[in-house]
Each structure stands twice: as C-alpha cells, then as structure tokens.
Coordinates of C-alpha atoms in Angstrom, one line a residue:
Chain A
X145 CA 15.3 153.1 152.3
X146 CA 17.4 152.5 155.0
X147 CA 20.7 154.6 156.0
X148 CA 23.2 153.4 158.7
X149 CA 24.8 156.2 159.7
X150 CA 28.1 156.9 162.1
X151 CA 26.9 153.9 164.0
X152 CA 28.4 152.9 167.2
X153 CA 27.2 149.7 168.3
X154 CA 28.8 147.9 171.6
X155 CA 27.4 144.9 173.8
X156 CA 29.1 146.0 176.9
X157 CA 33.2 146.6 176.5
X158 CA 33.0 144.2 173.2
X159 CA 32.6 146.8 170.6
X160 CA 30.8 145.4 167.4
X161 CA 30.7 148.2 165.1
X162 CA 32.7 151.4 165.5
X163 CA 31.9 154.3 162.6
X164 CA 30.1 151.9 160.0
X165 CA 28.1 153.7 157.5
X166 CA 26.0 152.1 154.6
X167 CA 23.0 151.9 152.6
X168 CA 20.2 149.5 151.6
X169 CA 18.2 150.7 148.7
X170 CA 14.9 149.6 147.3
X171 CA 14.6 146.7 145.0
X172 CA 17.0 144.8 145.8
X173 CA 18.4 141.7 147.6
X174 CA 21.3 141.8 149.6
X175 CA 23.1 139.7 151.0
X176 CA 24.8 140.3 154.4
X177 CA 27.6 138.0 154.5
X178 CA 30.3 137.4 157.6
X179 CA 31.5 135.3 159.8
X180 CA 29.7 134.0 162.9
X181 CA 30.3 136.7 165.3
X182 CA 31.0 139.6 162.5
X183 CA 27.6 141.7 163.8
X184 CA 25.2 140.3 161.2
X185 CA 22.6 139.4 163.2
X186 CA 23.2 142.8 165.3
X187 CA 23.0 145.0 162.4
X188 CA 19.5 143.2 161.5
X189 CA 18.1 144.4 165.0
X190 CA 19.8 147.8 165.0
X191 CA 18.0 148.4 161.9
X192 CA 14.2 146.8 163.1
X193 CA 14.9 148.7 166.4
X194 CA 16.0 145.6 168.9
X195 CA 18.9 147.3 169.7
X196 CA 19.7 150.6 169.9
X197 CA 22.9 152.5 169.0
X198 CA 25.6 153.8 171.4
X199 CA 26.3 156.6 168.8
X200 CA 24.8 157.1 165.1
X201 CA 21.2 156.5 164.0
X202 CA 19.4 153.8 161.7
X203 CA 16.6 155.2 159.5
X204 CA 14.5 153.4 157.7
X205 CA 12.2 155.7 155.6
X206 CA 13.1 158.8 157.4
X207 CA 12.3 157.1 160.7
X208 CA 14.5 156.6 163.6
X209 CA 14.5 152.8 164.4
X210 CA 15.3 153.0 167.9
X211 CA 11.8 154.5 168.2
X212 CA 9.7 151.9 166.9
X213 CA 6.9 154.0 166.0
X214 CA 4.6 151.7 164.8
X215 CA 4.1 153.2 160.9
X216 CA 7.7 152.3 160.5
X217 CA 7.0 148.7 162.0
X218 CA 4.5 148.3 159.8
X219 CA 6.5 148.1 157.0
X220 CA 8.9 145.9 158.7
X221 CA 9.3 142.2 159.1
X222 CA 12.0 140.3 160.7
X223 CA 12.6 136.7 160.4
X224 CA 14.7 135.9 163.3
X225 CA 17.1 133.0 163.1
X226 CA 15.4 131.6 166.1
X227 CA 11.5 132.2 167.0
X228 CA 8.6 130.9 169.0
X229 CA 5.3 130.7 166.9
X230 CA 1.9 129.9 168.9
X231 CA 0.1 126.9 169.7
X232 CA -2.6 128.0 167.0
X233 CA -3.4 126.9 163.7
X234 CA -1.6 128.7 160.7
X235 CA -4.9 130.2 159.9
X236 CA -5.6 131.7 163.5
X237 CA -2.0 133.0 163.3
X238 CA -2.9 135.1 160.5
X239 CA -5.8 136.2 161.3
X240 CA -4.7 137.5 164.4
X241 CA -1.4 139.3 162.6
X242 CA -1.9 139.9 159.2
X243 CA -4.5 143.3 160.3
X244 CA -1.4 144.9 161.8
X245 CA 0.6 144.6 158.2
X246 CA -2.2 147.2 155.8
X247 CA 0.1 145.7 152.1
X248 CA -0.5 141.7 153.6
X249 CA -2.3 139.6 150.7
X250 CA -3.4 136.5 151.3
X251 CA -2.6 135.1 147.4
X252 CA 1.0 136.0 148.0
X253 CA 0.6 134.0 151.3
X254 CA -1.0 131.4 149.5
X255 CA 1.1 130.9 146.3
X256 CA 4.4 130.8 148.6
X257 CA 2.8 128.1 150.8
X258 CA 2.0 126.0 147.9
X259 CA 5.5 126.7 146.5
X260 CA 6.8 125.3 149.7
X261 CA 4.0 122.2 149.6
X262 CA 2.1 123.3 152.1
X263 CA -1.1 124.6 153.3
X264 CA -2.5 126.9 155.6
X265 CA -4.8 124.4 157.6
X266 CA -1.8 123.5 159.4
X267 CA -1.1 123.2 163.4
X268 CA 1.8 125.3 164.4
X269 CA 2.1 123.2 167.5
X270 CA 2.7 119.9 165.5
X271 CA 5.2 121.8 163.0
X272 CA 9.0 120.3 162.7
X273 CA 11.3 123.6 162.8
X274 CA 12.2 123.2 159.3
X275 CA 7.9 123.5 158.5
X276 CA 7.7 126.7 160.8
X277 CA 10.6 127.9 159.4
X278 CA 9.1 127.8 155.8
X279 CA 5.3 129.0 157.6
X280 CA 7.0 131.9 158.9
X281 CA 8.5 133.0 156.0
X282 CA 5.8 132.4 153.8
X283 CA 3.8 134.8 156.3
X284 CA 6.4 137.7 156.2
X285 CA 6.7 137.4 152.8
X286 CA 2.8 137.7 152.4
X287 CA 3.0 140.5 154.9
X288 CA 4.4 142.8 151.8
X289 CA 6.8 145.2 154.1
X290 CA 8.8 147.6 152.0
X291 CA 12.1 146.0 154.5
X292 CA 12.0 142.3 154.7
X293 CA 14.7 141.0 157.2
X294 CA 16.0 137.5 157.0
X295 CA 18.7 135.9 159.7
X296 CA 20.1 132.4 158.1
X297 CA 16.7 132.0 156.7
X298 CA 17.8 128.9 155.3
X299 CA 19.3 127.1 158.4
X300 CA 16.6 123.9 159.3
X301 CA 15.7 123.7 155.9
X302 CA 15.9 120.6 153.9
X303 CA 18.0 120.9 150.7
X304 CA 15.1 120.9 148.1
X305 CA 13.1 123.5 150.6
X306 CA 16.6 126.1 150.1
X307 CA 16.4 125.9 146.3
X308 CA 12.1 126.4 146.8
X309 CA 13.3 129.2 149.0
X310 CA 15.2 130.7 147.1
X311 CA 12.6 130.6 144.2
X312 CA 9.8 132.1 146.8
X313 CA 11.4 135.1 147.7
X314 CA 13.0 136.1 144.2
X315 CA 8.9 135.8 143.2
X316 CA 7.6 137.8 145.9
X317 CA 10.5 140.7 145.1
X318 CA 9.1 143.6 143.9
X319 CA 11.0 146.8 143.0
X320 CA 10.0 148.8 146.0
X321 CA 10.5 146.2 148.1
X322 CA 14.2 145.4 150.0
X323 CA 15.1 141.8 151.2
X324 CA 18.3 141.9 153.5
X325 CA 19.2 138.0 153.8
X326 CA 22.0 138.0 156.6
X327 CA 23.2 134.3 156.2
X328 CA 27.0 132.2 156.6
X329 CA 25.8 130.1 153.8
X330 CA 26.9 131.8 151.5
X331 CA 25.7 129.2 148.4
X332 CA 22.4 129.4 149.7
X333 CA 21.9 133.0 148.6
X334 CA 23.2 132.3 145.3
X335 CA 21.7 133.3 142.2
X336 CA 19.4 135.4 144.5
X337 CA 21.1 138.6 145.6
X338 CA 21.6 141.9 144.1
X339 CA 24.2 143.1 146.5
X340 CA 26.8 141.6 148.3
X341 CA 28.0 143.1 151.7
X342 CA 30.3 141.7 153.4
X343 CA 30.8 142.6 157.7
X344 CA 34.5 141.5 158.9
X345 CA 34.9 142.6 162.7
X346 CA 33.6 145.4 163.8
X347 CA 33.4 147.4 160.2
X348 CA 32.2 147.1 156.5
X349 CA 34.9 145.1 154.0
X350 CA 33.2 144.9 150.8
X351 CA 29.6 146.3 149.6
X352 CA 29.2 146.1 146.0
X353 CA 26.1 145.2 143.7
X354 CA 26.5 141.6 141.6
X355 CA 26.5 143.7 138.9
X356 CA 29.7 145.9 139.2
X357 CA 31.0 142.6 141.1
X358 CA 31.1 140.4 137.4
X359 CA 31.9 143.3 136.1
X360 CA 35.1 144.0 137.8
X361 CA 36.4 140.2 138.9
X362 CA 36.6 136.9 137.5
X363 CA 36.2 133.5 138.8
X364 CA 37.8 131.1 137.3
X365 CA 39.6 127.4 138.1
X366 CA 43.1 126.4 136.8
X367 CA 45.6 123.7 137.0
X368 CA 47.5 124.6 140.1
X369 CA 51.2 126.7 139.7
X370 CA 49.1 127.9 137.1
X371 CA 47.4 130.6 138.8
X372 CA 47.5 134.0 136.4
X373 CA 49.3 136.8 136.8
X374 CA 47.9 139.5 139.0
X375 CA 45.5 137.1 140.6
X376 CA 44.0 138.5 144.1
X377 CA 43.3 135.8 145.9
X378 CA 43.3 132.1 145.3
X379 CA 42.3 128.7 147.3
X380 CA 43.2 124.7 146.4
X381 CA 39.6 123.7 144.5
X382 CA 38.7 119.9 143.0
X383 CA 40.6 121.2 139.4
X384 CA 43.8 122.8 141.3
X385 CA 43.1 126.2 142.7
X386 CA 39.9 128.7 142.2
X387 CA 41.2 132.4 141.2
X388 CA 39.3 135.7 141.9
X389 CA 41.4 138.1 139.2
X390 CA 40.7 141.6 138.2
X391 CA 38.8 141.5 134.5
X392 CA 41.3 142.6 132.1
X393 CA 39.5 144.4 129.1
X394 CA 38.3 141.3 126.2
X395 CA 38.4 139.1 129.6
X396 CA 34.5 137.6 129.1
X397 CA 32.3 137.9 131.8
X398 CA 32.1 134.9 134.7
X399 CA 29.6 133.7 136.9
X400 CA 29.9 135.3 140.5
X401 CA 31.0 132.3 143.0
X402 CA 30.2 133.9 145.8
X403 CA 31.8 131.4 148.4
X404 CA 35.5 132.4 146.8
X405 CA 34.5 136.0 147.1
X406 CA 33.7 135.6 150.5
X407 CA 36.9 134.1 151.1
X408 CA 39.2 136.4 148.8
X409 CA 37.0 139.7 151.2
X410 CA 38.3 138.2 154.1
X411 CA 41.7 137.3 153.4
X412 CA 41.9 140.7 151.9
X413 CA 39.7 142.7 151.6
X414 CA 41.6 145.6 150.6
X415 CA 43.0 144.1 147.4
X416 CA 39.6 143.3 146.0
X417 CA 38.1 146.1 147.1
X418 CA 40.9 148.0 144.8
X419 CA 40.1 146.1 141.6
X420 CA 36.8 148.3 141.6
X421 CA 39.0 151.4 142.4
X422 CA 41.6 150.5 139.4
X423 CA 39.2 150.1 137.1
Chain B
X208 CA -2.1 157.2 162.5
X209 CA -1.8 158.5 165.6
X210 CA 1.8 156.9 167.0
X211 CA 1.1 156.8 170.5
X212 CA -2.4 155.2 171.0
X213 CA -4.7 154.6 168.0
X214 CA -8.2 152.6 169.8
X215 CA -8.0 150.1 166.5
X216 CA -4.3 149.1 166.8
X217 CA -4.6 148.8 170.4
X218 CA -7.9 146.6 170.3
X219 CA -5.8 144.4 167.6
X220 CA -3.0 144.0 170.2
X221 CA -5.6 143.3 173.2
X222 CA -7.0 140.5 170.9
X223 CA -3.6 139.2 169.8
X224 CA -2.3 138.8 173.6
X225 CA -5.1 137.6 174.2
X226 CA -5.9 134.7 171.9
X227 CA -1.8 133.5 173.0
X228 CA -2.4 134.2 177.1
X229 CA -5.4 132.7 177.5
X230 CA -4.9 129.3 178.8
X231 CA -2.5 131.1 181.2
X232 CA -5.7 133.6 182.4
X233 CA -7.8 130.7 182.6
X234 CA -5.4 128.9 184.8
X235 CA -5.0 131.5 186.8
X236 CA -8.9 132.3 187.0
X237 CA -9.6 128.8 188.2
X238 CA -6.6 129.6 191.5
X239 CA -8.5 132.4 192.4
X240 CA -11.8 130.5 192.5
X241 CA -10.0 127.9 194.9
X242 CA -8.1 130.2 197.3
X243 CA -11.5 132.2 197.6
X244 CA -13.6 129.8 197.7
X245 CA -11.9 126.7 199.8
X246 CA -13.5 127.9 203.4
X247 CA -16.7 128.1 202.4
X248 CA -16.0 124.4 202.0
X249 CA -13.9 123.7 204.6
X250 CA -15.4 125.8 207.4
X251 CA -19.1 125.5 207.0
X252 CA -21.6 124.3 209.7
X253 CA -22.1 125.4 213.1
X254 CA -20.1 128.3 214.6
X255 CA -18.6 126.8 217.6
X256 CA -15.0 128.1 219.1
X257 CA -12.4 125.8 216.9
X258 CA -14.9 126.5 213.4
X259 CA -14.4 130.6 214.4
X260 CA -10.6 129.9 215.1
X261 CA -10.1 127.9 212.3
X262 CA -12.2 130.4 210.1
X263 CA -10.0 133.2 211.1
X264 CA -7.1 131.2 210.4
X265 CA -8.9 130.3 207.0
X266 CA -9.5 134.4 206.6
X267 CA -5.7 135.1 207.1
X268 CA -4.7 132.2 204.6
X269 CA -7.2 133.6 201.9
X270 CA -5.1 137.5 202.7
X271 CA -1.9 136.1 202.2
X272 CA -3.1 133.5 199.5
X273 CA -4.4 136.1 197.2
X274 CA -1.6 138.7 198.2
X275 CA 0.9 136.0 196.6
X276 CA -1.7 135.1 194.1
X277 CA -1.6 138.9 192.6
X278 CA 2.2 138.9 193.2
X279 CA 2.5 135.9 190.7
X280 CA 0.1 137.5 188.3
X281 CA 1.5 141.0 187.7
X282 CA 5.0 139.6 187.9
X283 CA 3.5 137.7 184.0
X284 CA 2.9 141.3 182.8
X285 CA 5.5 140.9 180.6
X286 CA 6.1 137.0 180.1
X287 CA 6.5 137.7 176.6
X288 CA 9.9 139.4 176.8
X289 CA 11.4 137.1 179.1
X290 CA 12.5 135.1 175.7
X291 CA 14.4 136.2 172.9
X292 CA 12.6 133.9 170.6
X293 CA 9.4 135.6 172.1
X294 CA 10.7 139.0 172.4
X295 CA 11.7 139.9 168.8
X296 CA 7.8 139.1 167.5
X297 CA 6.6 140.9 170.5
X298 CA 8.4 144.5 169.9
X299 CA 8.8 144.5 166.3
X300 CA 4.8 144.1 166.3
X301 CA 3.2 147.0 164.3
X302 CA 2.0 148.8 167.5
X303 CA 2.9 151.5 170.0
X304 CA 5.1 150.9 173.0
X305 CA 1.8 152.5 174.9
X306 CA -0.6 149.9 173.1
X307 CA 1.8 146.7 174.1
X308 CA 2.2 147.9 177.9
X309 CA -1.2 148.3 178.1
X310 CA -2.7 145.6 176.4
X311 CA -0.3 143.5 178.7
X312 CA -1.6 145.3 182.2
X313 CA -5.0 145.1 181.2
X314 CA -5.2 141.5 180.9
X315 CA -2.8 140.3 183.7
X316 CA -2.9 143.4 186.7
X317 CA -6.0 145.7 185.8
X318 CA -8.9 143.4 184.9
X319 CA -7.7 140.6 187.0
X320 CA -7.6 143.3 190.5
X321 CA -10.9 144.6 189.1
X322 CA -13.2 141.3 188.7
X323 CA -10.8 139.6 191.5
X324 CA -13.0 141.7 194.0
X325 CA -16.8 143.0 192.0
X326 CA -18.2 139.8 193.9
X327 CA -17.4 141.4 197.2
X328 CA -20.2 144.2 197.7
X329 CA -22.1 141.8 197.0
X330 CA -20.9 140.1 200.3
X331 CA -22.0 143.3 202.2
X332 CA -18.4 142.3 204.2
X333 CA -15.7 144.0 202.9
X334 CA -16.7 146.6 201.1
X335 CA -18.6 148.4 204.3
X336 CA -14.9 147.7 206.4
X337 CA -12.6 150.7 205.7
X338 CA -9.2 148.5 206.2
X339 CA -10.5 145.9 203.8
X340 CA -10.3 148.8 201.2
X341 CA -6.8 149.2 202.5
X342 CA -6.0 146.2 202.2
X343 CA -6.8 145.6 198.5
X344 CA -6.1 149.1 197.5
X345 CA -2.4 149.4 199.3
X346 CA -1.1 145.8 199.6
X347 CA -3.0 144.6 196.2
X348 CA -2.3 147.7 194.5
X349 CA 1.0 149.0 195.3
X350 CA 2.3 145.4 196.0
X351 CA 1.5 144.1 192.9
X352 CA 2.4 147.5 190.7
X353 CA 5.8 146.9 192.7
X354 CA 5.9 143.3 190.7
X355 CA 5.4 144.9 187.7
X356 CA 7.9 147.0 187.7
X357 CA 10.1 144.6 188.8
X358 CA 8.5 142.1 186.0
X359 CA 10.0 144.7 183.2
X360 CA 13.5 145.3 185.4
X361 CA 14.5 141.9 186.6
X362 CA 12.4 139.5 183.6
X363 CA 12.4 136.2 185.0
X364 CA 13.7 137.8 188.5
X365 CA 10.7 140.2 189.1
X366 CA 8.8 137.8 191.3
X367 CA 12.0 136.7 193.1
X368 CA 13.6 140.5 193.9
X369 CA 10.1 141.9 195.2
X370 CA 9.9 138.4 198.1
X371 CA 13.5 138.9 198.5
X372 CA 12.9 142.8 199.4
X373 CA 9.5 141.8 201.2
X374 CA 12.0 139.3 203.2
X375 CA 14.7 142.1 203.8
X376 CA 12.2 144.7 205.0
X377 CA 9.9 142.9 207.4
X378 CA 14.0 141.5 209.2
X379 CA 14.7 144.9 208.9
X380 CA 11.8 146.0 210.8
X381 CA 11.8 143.2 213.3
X382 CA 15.0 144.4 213.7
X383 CA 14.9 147.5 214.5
X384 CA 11.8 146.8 216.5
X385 CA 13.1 144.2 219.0
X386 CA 16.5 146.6 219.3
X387 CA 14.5 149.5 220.0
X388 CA 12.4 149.5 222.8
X389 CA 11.3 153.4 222.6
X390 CA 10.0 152.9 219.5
X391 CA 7.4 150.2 220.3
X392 CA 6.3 152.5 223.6
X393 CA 5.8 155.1 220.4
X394 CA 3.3 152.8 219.0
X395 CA 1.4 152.6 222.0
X396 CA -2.9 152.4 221.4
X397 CA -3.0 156.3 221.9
X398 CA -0.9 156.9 218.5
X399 CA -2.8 153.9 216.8
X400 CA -6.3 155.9 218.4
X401 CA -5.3 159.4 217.3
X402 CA -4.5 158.0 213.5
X403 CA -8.0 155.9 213.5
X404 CA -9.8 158.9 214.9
X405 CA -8.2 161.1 212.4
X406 CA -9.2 158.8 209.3
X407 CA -12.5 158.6 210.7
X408 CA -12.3 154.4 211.2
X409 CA -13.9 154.5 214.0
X410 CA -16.7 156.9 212.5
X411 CA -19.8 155.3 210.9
X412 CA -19.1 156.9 207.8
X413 CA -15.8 155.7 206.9
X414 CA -15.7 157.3 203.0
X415 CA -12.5 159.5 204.5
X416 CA -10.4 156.6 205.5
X417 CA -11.2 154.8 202.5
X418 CA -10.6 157.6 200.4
X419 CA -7.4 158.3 202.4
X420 CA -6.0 154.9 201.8
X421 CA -7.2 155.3 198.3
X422 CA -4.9 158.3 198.1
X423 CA -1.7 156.8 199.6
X424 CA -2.0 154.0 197.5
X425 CA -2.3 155.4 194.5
X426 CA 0.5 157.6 194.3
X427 CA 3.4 154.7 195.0
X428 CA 1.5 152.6 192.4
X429 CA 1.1 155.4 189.9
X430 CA 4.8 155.9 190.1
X431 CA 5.2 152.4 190.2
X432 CA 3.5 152.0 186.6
X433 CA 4.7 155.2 185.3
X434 CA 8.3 153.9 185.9
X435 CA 7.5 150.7 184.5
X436 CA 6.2 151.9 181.1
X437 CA 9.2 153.6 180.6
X438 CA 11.8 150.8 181.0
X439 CA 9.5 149.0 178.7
X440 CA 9.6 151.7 175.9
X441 CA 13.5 151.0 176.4
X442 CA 13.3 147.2 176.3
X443 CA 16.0 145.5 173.4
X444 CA 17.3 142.6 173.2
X445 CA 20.2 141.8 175.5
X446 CA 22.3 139.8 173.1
X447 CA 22.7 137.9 169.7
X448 CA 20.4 134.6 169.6
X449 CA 22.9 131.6 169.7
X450 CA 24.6 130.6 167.0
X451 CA 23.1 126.7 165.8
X452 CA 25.1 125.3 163.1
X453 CA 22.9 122.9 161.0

C-alpha cells in the first residue's frame, strides 16, 4: 500500500528524518504517535506528495508521491490538522468534489453525518471549527480512498464527538482500505488502531501491530516499591505506579494502555522494542 | 486516464475554482467596468481645449489604470496556494498539475485579457491603431505573464517584486539616460523613423507592425508561462502547520 523507503527528509539544515523505512498495509489503522515536533505531520505530506524527499521515495500503490499524478490522488485524502472549507453549503461542497473521488458514496457520507448529529443542509460559513472538523471528515470518509490520512483529527472536537469519532471511522474501515491517524492524544485513538508506530526525532522507535503488542507486554498497576521484577518501564499512576513488563508465559493477556506505551517508547525505546525480539 | 490533461477532470477543476473565485471575478469585473468606463462620464459634452486635455489625461489614466488592473489580477493566479490551510486541498485535489495551472490562468489572466478587450473593434479605435495592439499585446501580455510568474515564485510578494522591478528599471533607465547624453542624440526621430518605417506604422496597412509586436510579445510571455507552470508542478508546502494545543 504505501512503502517509505531510505527517506531523507530535511526543512532546511533541521534534518527530520534521516534513513527511515517503513510500511503501511491495507486494512488497517494505525496510529502515528510522537511528540509535537517528531515529523508526524511531515511524514503525512511526504506520503500525499506535499513535500517531497531530499533522498528516498514514498509510494503509494506503485506510485511515486512526489508526482501527484492524479490516479494516485484519487485514492487519497488528507485531513489536515488545520483547513479552510468554502463559503458554500455542505451540499454544494460535495457536489463540486465528490466527482473527482470515482469510490465516494453518498450513504457512507450520510450515515457518518447522522452519527455525528448532523446534516448535510448545513452552511460551511456558519460552521464552529469543531462542526467543520466533523463535516470534513465525514466527507473524506465518504470519499472511500484506499489511503485515508488523518492529522490530530480529534483536536476541536468536543468529548462525546471523539468517542462518535472514533465509532465513525472504525464503521467506514474496510479491509482494503488504510486509515493512518497521526495524533499526540494518544487516548483518543484507543480502542481504534491496529498498529501502533511510534516517530521519536528524526527516526522510527517502535512499529508494531496491537496484536503482537498484547501479545508481548503487559500493563498493569501495583502498589508502588512493588513494581515486578524485570519491569521495562514504569510511571507514579492514581494506585502507585503503572508497569509495562514483558509477558512471561501463563502471564494473561492485558488491555493495551497506550498512553504508558507511549511513554515506556520514549523513555526507551530500545528496551521495549527487545521484549518482541526476546520472545 | 490520461495523467497529464483529461478534458473531464479539467472541466471539473474549471467548475470547482470557479464556484470558490467567483465573488473575487465579479469584483474584479465590476473595476474594469469603472476604469473603462469613468470618462465617458466624466468627459462628455462638447470638445473644447480643457475637455480634449482632460480627455487625454483621462486616456493616460484608463492605460495605466488597466495596466495595474491586470497586474493585480494575474498576480491572484494562484491565491489559493498562498495558504497552507488552502494549499493542502488545492494540490492534493485529484487532478493534474497541468489541469490546476490551467484552470487557474484561464479564469484570472486568459479570459479576463480576452473579454477585457472584444468590446474594442467594436470601437473602430484601437483595434485599427498598430501601437494600441502593442500596447495590450506587450505591456498587457508580457507584463501581466511577468506577475504570474512572480505570483507562483514570491506568493503573497508577486505583485510587490514585479512594481519593485518596474520601480528599479524605469530609475535605472532614467539613469543611465540623464548620465548619458550620446545615447539620447542616438534616439534622435531618424532612429524612431527608420524603426516605424520598417514595421510599416506609418503604412496604411499596419498587419506587419501588429504582427511584429505580436511576435515580440509572445515569446517573453511564453517563456514567462512556461517557467511558471513549472515552479507550480514543484509547489509543496513550506512548513508544518502550527502546532494548536486544545
């Protein structure tokens, strides 16, 4: 679906990624997690062809980004963190763009506006951000693009819209469809992804599907001093500390908390990343 | 589908800028109407000696006006990538770099320049004067494609950078002018004589001075455009959108 290869990425002498390979398949979620700064956002235009690598290429389906050829666009959609929507009504808006997307259907856009509470007779000029927010993504989710790109989708919306949220896109997800959410909110994306990848600065530190992640690690909160042996990372919580540990064999399976994995990725990132390796 | 220029996709994309730039066209539309159309006002009546001085004065004003009226125009070409906000929707639209540029000229240079001046034959003024035809086809045309170009360089500058390089060429010239008196006696009637003789101005038929300025104007703006579309194939975004923590 889409390969990142030997990319060299640099906004003048501030070098964002130097070498950084990596892979988004189809049918999944991932979520791009990293710190404001890490190359999130960056990555997200390298791969809808924004920006354009110093060295390396980005495919998506066998074609090179940088070119924008218009089939790859096409099954493309970006939701940019920020964005300027028209003075139209929602249902002008579509009409004018949904003839450039050939896989956009209009019950899709319809059943995700009405999960959101809204409706299409709606002026984008009177919208709050939060409402565009939730028009526009209700619109590229419609669109039906094989790469759906999200930057901190959830940022402006109201705390019942991020649970709707999350429920929209995990209905629109189809298996040959890939949704990269690039977000710092990590709990937002919760429950939602299928991969977690994790940018530090200027490389990859983790990439692992949710999966292999619950697999591999436990979560789990103790009395504090009372941390267990072999423990890779640990943080003060409300019960005493929250522990990401390697699963022992007979260890039962816990529920990924993403937030500490973030955290225990970028203390270090090299011990978690060895607890797959061990295993 | 073709990747370069599909007729469908690019009507889509004409009809998409369009529906968003048309307040801005209409705007501009209704300035036109007033800088051509405010001496008819102003300067009808009898033609007495202050009307024909003022109604000179009133032809130079409507030169310049519509000179900096095409200026402003072309330097919009490409409004849309000025913002980042605007700028992601805009290229990651599912259409050829060639379809976008295009679209964009069409509405704000090409079709503008073209209906600017169909009422003019109809004048039976301009169009029968072979330096009127220089006039819109060098300082229009190359002028304006010079904006352009500038529009997709400079972004919110392109206006700004061609007046500033106006400014610094016309010192420059007065300049050299006023320091050099051999080169005024150089442009003494005879040279001015020999070049209108050789385009034919003073000829009845002026088709060969027309078509001469024609020629000279097209190449610079050719170029001009050329240049243009290719530093908008290359357009990207400049930097990350700020960071807003909610």
């Amino acid at each position: 679906m889409v390969t990142i290869s030997n990319l060299q990425f640099s906004y003048g002498s501030h070098e964002v990624f130097s070498n950084l390979n990596l892979t988004f398949d189809e049918g999944k979620i991932y979520g791009l997690l990293g710190l404001n700064g890490a190359g999130k956002s960056t990555l997200l235009y390298l791969m809808s062809g924004l920006l354009f690598a110093k060295n390396g290429t980005v495919e998506f389906n066998g074609h090179n980004m940088s070119r924008r050829s218009p089939d790859a666009l096409a099954n493309l959609f970006i939701v940019p963190e920020e964005f300027d929507l028209p003075a139209m009504t929602f249902e002008r808006y579509v009409l004018l763009n949904a003839p450039f997307y050939p896989n956009f259907s209009r019950e899709t856009l319809d059943r995700c506006l009405a999960g959101f509470g809204m409706t299409a007779d709606m002026n984008l000029a009177r919208l709050s951000m939060g409402q565009k927010k939730k028009a526009f993504v209700c619109f590229a989710l419609a669109t039906n693009t094989s790469l759906l790109l999200m930057d901190e989708p959830t940022n402006g919306l109201d705390i019942p819209s991020k649970s709707q949220f999350r429920k929209v896109v995990a209905e629109c997800m189809t298996d040959n469809r890939t949704i990269i959410i690039s977000t710092h909110q990590v709990r937002d994306v919760e429950n939602l992804i299928d991969n977690v990848t994790i940018m530090g600065s200027r490389q990859l530190l983790f990439d692992m599907p949710v999966a292999q992640i619950c697999d591999h690690l436990t979560f789990v909160d103790c009395k504090l001093g009372q941390e267990p042996e072999g423990a890779i990372y640990s943080q003060p919580s409300a019960l005493g500390s929250a522990v990401v540990c390697g699963r022992k064999a007979g260890d039962d399976e816990t529920t990924l908390d993403i937030e500490l994995l973030f955290n225990a990725v970028l203390a270090n990132a090299e011990s978690v990343n060895q607890a797959f390796a061990a295993k | 589908m073709n990747n370069w220029f599909n007729i469908k996709r690019f009507w889509l994309v004409l009809r998409h800028e369009f529906a968003e730039a048309w307040p801005e066209l209409a705007i501009f539309a209704a300035v036109f109407m007033v800088i051509m159309c405010w001496p008819v006002v102003f300067f009808k009546g009898d033609a007495g000696q202050t009307q024909v001085i003022l109604g000179v004065a009133g032809y130079g004003v409507i030169c310049i006006g519509v000179v900096l009226y095409y200026w402003i125009l072309a330097s919009r070409v490409f409004a849309n990538i000025q913002r980042p906000e605007r700028k992601i929707g805009y290229l990651t639209l599912p259409a050829s770099n060639a379809e976008k540029f295009y679209s964009r000229l069409l509405l704000y240079w090409i079709l503008p320049l073209a209906f600017g001046f169909i009422p003019y034959p109809h004048t039976g003024a301009a169009i029968n004067n072979a330096w009127m035809y220089f006039f819109i086809a060098v300082i229009l045309g190359v002028q304006s494609s010079l904006a352009v170009l500038f529009g997709t360089i400079f972004r919110k500058g392109g206006l700004l950078v061609l007046i500033l390089a106006e400014v610094v060429l016309t010192v420059a010239l007065v300049a050299y002018f006023s320091t050099n008196p051999q080169a005024v006696k150089n442009l003494d009637l005879a040279f001015v004589a020999q070049i209108a003789d050789y385009v034919g101005v003073m000829e009845p038929d002026r088709g060969r001075a027309a078509k001469l300025a024609f020629g000279i104007a097209a190449v610079p703006t050719v170029f001009n455009i050329g240049l243009a579309r290719i530093i908008f194939s290359r357009k990207r975004l400049r930097r990350p959108l700020v960071y807003v923590e909610q």
